[in-house]
Coordinates of C-alpha atoms in Angstrom, one line a residue:
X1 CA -13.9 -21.5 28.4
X2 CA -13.4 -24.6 30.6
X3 CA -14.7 -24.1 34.7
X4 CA -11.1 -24.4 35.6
X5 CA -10.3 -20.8 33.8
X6 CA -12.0 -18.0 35.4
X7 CA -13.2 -15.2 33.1
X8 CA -11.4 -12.8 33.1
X9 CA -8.7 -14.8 34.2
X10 CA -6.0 -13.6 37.1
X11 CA -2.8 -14.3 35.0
X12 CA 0.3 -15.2 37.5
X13 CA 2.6 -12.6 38.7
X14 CA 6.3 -13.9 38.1
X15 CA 7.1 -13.0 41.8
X16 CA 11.0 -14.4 41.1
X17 CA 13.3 -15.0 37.4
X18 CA 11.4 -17.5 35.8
X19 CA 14.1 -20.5 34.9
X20 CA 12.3 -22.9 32.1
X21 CA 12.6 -25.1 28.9
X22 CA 9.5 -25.1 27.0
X23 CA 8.3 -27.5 23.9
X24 CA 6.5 -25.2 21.6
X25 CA 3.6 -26.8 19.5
X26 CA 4.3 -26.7 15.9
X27 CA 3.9 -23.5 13.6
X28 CA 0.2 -23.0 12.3
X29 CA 1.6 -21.2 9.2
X30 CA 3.8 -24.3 8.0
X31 CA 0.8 -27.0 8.9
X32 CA -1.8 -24.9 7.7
X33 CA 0.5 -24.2 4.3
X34 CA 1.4 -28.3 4.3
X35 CA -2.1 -29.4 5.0
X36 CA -3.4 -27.5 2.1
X37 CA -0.7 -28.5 -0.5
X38 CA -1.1 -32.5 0.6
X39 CA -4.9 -32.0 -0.2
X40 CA -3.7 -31.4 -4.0
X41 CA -0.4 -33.9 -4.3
X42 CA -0.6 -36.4 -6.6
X43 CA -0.5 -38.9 -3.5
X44 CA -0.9 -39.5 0.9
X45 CA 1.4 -37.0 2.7
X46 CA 2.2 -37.1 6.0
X47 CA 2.1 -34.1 8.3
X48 CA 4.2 -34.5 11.1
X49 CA 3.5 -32.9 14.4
X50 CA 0.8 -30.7 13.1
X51 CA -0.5 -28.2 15.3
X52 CA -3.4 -29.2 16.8
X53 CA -5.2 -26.2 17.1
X54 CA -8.9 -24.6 15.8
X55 CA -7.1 -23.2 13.3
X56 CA -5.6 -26.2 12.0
X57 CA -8.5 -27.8 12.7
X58 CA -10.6 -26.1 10.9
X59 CA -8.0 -26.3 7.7
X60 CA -8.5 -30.1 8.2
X61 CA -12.3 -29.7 8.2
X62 CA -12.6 -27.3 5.3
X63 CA -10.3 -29.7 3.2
X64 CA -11.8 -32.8 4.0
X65 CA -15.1 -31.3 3.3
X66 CA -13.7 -30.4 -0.3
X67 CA -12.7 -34.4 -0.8
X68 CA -9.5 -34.9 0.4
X69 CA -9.9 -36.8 4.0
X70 CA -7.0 -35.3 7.1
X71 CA -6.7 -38.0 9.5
X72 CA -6.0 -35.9 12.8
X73 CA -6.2 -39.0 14.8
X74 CA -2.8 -39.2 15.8
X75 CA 0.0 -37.2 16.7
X76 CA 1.4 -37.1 13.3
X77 CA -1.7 -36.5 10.3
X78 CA -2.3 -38.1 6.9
X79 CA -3.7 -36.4 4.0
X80 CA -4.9 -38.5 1.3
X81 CA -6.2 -36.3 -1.8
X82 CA -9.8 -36.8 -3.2
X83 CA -11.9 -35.5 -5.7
X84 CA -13.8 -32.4 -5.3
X85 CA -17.0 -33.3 -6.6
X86 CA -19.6 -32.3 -4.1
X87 CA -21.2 -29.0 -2.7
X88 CA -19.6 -28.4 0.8
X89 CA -19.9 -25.8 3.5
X90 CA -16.3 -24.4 5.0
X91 CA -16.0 -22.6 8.7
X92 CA -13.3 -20.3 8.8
X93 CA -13.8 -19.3 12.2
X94 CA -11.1 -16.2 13.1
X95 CA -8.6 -18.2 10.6
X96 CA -7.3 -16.2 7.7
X97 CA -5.4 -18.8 6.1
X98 CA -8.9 -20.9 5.8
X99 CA -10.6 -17.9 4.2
X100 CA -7.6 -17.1 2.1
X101 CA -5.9 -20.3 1.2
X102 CA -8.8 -22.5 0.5
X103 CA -11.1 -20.5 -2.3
X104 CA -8.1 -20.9 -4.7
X105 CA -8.6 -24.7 -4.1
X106 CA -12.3 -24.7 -4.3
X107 CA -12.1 -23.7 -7.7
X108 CA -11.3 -26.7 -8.5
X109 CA -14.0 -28.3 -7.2
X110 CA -17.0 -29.6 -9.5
X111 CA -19.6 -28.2 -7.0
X112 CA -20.3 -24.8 -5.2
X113 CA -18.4 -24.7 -2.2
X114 CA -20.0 -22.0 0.5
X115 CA -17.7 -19.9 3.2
X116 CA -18.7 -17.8 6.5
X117 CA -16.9 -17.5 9.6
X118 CA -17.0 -16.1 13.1
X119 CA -18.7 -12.6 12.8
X120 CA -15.5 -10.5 12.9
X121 CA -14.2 -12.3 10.1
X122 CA -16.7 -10.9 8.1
X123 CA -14.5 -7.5 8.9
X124 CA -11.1 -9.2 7.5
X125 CA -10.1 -8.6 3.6
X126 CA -11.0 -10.8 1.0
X127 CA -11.5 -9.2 -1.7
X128 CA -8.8 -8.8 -3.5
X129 CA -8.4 -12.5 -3.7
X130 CA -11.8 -13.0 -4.9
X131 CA -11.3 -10.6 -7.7
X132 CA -8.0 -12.4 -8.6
X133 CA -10.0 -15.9 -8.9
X134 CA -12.7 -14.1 -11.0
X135 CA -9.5 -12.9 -13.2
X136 CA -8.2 -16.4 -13.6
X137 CA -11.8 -17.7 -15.1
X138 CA -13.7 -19.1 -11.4
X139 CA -16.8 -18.3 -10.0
X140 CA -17.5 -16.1 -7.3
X141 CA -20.5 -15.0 -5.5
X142 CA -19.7 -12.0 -3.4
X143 CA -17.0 -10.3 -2.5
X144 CA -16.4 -10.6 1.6
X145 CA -17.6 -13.1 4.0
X146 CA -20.1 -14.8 3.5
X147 CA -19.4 -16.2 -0.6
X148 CA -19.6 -18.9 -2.2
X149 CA -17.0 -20.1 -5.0
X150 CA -18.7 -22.0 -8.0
X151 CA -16.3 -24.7 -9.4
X152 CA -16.4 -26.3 -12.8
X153 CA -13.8 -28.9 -12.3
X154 CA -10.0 -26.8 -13.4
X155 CA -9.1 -23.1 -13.7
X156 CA -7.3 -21.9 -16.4
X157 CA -5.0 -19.3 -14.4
X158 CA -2.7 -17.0 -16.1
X159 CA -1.7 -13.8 -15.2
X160 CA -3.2 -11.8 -12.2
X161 CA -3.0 -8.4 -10.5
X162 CA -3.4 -8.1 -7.3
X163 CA -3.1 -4.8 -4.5
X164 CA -1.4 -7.3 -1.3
X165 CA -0.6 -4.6 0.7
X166 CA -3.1 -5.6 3.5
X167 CA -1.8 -9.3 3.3
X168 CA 0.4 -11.4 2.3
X169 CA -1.6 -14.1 2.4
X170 CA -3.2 -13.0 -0.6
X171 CA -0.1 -14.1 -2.6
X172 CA 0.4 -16.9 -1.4
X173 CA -3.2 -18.0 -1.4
X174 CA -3.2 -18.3 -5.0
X175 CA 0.8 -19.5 -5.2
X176 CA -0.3 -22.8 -2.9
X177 CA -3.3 -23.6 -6.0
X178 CA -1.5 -22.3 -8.8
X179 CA 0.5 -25.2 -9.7
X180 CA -3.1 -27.3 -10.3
X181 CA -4.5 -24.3 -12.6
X182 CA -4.1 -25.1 -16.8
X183 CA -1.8 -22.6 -17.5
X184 CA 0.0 -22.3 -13.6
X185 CA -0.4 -18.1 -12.1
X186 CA 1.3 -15.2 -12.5
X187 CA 0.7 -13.0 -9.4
X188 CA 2.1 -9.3 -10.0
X189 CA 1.6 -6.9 -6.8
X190 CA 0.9 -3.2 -7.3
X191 CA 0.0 -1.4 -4.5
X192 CA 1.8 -0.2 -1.4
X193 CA 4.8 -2.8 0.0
X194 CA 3.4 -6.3 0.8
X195 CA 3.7 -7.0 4.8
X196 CA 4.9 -10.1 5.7
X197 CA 7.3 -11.3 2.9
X198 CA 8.8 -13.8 4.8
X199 CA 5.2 -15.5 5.0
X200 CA 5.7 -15.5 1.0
X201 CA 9.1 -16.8 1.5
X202 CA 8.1 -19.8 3.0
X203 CA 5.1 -20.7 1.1
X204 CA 7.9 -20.8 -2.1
X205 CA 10.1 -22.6 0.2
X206 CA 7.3 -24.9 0.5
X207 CA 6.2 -25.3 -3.1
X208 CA 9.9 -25.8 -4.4
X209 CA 10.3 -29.1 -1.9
X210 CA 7.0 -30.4 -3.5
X211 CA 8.7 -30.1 -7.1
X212 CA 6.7 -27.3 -7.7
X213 CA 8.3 -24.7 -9.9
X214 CA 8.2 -21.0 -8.7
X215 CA 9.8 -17.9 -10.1
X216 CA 10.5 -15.2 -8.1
X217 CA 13.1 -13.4 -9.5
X218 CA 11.7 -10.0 -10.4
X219 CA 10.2 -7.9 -7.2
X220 CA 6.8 -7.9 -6.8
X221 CA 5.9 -11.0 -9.2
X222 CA 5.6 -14.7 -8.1
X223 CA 4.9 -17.2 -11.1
X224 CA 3.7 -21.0 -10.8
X225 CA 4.4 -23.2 -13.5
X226 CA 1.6 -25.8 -13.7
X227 CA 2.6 -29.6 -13.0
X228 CA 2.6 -32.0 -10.5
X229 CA 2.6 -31.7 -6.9
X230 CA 4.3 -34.8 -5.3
X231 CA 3.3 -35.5 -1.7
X232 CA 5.8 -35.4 0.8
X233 CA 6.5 -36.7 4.7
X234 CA 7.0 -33.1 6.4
X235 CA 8.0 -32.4 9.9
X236 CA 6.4 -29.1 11.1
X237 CA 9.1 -26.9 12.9
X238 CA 7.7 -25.0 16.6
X239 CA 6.0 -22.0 15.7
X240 CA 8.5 -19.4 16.7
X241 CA 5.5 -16.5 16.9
X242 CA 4.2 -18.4 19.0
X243 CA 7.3 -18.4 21.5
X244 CA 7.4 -14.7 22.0
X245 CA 5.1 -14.5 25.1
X246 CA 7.3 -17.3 26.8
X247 CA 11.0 -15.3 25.7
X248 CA 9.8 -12.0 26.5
X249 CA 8.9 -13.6 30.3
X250 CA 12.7 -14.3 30.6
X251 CA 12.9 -10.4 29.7
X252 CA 10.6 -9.1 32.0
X253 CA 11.1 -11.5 34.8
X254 CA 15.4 -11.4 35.0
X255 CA 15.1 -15.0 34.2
X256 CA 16.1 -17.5 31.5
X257 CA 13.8 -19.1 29.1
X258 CA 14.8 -21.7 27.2
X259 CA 12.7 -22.8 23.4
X260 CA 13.9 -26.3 22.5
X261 CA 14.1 -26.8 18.5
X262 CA 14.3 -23.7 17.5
X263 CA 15.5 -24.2 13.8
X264 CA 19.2 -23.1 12.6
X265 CA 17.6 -21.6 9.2
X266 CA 13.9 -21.0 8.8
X267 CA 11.4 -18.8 6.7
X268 CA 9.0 -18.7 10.1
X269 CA 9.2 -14.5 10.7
X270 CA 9.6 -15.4 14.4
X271 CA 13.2 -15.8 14.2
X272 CA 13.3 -12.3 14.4
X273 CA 12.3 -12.0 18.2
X274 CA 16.5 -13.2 18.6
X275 CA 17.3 -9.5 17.0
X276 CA 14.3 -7.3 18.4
X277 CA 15.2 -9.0 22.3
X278 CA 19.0 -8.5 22.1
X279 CA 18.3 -4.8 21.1
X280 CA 15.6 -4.7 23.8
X281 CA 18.9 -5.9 26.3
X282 CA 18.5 -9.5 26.1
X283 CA 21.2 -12.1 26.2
X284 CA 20.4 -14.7 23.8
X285 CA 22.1 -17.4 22.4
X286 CA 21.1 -20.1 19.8
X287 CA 22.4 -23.6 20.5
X288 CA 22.3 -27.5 20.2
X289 CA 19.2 -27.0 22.7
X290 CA 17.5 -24.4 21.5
X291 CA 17.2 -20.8 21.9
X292 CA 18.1 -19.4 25.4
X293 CA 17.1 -15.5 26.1
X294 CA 17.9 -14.7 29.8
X295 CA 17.0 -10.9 31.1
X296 CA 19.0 -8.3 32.2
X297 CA 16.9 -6.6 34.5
X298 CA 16.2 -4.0 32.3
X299 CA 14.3 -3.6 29.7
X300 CA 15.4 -1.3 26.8
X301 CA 13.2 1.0 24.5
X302 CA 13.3 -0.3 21.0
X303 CA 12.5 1.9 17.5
X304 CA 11.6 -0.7 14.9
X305 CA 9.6 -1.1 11.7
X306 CA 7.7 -4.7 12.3
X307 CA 6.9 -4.4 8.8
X308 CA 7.9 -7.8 7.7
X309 CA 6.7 -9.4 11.0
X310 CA 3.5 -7.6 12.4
X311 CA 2.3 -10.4 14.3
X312 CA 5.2 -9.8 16.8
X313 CA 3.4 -6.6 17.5
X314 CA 1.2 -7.2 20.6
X315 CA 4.0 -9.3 22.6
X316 CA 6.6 -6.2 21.5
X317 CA 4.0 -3.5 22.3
X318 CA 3.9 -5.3 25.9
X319 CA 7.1 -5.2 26.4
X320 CA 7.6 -1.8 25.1
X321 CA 4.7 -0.6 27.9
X322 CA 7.4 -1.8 30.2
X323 CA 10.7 -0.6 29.4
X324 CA 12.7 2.3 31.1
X325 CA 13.4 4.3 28.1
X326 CA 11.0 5.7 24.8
X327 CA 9.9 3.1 22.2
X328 CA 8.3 3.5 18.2
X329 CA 7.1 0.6 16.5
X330 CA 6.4 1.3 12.7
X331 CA 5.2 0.2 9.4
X332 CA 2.3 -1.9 10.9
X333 CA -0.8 -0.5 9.6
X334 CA -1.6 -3.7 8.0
X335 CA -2.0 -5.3 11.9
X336 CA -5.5 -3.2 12.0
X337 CA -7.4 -6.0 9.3
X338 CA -5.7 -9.0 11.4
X339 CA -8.1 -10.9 13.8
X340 CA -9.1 -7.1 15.4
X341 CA -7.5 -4.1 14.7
X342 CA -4.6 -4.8 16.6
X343 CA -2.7 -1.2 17.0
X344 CA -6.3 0.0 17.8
X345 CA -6.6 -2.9 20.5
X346 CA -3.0 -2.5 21.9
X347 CA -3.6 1.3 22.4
X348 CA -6.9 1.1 24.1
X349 CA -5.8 -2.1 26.7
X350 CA -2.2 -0.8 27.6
X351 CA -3.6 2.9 27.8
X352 CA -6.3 1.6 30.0
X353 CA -3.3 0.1 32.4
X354 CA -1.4 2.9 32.6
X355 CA 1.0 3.0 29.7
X356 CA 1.7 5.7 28.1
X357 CA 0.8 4.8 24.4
X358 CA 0.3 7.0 21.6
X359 CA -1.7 5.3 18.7
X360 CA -0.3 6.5 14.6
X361 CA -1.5 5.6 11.8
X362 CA 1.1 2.5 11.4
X363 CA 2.1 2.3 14.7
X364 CA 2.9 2.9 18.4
X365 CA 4.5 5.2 20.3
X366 CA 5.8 4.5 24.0
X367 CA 7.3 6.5 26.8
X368 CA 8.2 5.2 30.4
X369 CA 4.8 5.3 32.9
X370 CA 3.9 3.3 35.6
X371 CA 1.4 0.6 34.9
X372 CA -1.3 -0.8 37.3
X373 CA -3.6 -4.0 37.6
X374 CA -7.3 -4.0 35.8
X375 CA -8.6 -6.3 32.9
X376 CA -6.9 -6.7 29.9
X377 CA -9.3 -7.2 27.3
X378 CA -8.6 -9.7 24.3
X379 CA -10.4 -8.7 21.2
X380 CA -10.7 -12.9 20.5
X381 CA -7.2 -12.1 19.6
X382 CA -4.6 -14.9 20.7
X383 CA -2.0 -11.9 19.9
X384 CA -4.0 -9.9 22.4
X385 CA -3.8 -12.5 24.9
X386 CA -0.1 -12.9 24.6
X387 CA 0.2 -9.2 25.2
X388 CA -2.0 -9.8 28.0
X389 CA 0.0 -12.2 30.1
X390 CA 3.2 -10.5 29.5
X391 CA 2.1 -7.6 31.2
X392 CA 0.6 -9.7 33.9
X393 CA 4.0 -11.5 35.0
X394 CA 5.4 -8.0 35.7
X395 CA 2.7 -6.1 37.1
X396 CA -0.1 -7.1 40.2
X397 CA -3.6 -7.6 39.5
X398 CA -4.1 -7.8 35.7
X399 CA -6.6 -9.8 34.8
X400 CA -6.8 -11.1 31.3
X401 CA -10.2 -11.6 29.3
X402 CA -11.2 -14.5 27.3
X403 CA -7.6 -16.1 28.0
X404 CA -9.2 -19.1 26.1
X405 CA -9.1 -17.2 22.8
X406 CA -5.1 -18.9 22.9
X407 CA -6.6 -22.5 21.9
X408 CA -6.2 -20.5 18.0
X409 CA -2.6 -21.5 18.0
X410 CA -1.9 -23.1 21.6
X411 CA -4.3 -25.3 23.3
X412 CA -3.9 -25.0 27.0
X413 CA -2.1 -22.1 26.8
X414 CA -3.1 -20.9 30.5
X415 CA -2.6 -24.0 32.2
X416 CA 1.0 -24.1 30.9
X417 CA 1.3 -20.7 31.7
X418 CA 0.7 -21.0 34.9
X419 CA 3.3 -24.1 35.7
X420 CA 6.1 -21.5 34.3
X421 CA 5.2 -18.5 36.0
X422 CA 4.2 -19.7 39.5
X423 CA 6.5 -20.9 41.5

């Protein structure tokens, strides 16, 4: 953490409405999805405004690494495809979509390409995945953090079974590398519902505009035909999760919050924060400027299933801990394998400040309590951290750990903080 963030750091009271526009770095699903399909086009992409971020950084590095080179020199990135010929070493740090997205692509490689990340990775599902590339003819030492997959230049693919009920990603992991496989992929889900569809939904978004052809008509079955991938020039929207902590600020402050760019029709599962807030008593409008949420002054309980947009979770559970009426957020049991086990994490740091929080086996439960200052531990969670902050504009004296863990998705996340909230 840099000298001029204290650790744990006092995150600002919002003492009066907070009245802002705020530029949201892009979305580290779309750059992380685009970065990984330019590394196999049949040409140089261009990414433009990537997020630069460690876990977009780290993408950059593990595909580079492969053969392909990202330029991240400039605002806007270049990816210009290689071969993957030689043994390489990939960091996945706390990034799933590292640990998920790039084995599939490693199997193309000609060389054995080795993966370990931070040690709670090592925690974080992978082997279903894993088992799927063993399926489609790759090998694979190991079956969770650290492995290593051993390439021999093409997979043949096929048809694949796979249990994604812990994450999405796990489809779309091999949907992003099927295209490149012999005979394309065929991934068929059987297991409990997958979280996270619209995740899904935009990595076939994605494929489609890079003339990739998907099928996803039946439920529960995505197929890749094999073929070419043509590289494309792609401007990366904001990342909409990423703007809950700053909209729920208008909420719990009385204030109005303003998130330029906010897309008229996207697959990011962020969009949904316009519903959850207006429920929650929110005004918000979408317009030529962006998304405006102003608060009421009160904050309303909310009973939702977050199924199909768990990482929402920590920012809702926040605000939750601070409405005047009884909440239940449901059908989130898949947040416990995400960068800590989040409903666990939530529980344990809003209990601590005085919420009244009942932890379930797939969710929360919240009735009204007053809430007091102490440290607000992070997990190395940037959801945590959001969660974190929220709480701190509304109530004195909480201090929140590791603040730093934000640089995941939002560099300098507490120094912008900061110019919003204080006045």
């Amino acid at each position: 953490m840099s000298d001029a963030v204290p650790d744990p750091w006092p995150a600002p009271r919002a003492a009066h409405p907070v009245d802002a526009v705020v530029s949201l770095p892009g979305s580290k699903s779309l750059t992380n999805r685009a970065l990984v399909l330019a590394a196999i086009a049949d040409g140089p992409s261009v990414v433009r405004r990537a997020l630069r971020s460690r876990d977009t950084s780290l993408m950059a590095a593990a595909l580079t690494s492969l053969g392909s080179h990202v330029d991240t020199s400039g605002d806007d990135w270049v990816v210009t495809p290689g071969a993957f010929d030689g043994d390489a070493a990939v960091d996945c740090g706390l990034a799933g979509t590292v640990m998920r997205f790039v084995p599939p692509i490693a199997g193309l490689s000609t060389a054995t390409v080795s993966f370990d990340g931070d040690p709670h990775m090592r925690q974080r599902p992978i082997g279903e995945i894993l088992g799927a590339l063993r399926t489609l003819g790759v090998g694979v030492d190991g079956d969770a953090l650290p492995f290593a997959v051993r390439g021999s230049g093409a997979v043949r693919g096929g048809t694949v079974v796979v249990d994604a009920s812990a994450s999405s990603q796990f489809i779309s992991a091999l949907l992003l590398a099927g295209a490149r496989y012999d005979d394309g992929v065929d991934v068929r889900h059987q297991g409990k519902p997958v979280p996270s569809l619209p995740h899904i939904d935009m990595t076939v978004a994605m494929l489609r505009e890079q003339g990739i052809e998907v099928d996803d008509a039946d439920a529960d079955r995505w197929a890749v035909a094999p073929g070419p991938v043509k590289p494309v020039d792609r401007l990366i929207e904001p990342d909409l999760s990423n703007a809950a902590p700053f909209l729920a600020l208008a909420a719990v402050s009385g204030g109005t919050v303003t998130v330029r760019d906010w897309p008229r029709s996207t697959t990011q599962p962020g969009d949904s924060l316009r519903q959850i807030l207006t429920t929650m008593g929110c005004e918000v409008e979408l317009g030529d400027d962006g998304l405006r949420v102003t608060g009421s002054g009160t904050l309303l309980g909310i009973d939702a299933d977050l199924h199909e947009v768990g990482e929402l979770t920590p920012a809702i559970a926040a605000l939750c801990a601070l409405a005047d009426g009884p909440s239940h957020l449901r059908g989130i049991a898949h947040i416990r394998g995400h960068e800590t086990d989040r409903l666990a994490a939530l529980a344990t740091e809003l209990g601590a400040l005085g919420a009244d929080v009942t932890e379930h086996d797939d969710g929360l439960s919240f009735r009204p309590a007053p809430l007091h200052g102490g440290v607000f531990h992070t997990y190395a969670d940037h959801r945590m951290a959001h969660a974190g902050v929220i709480l701190a504009a509304a109530v004195d004296g909480v201090l929140v750990e590791n603040v730093a863990t934000t640089s995941k998705t939002f560099p300098d996340f507490a120094g912008f903080w900061s110019g919003l909230v204080t006045p």
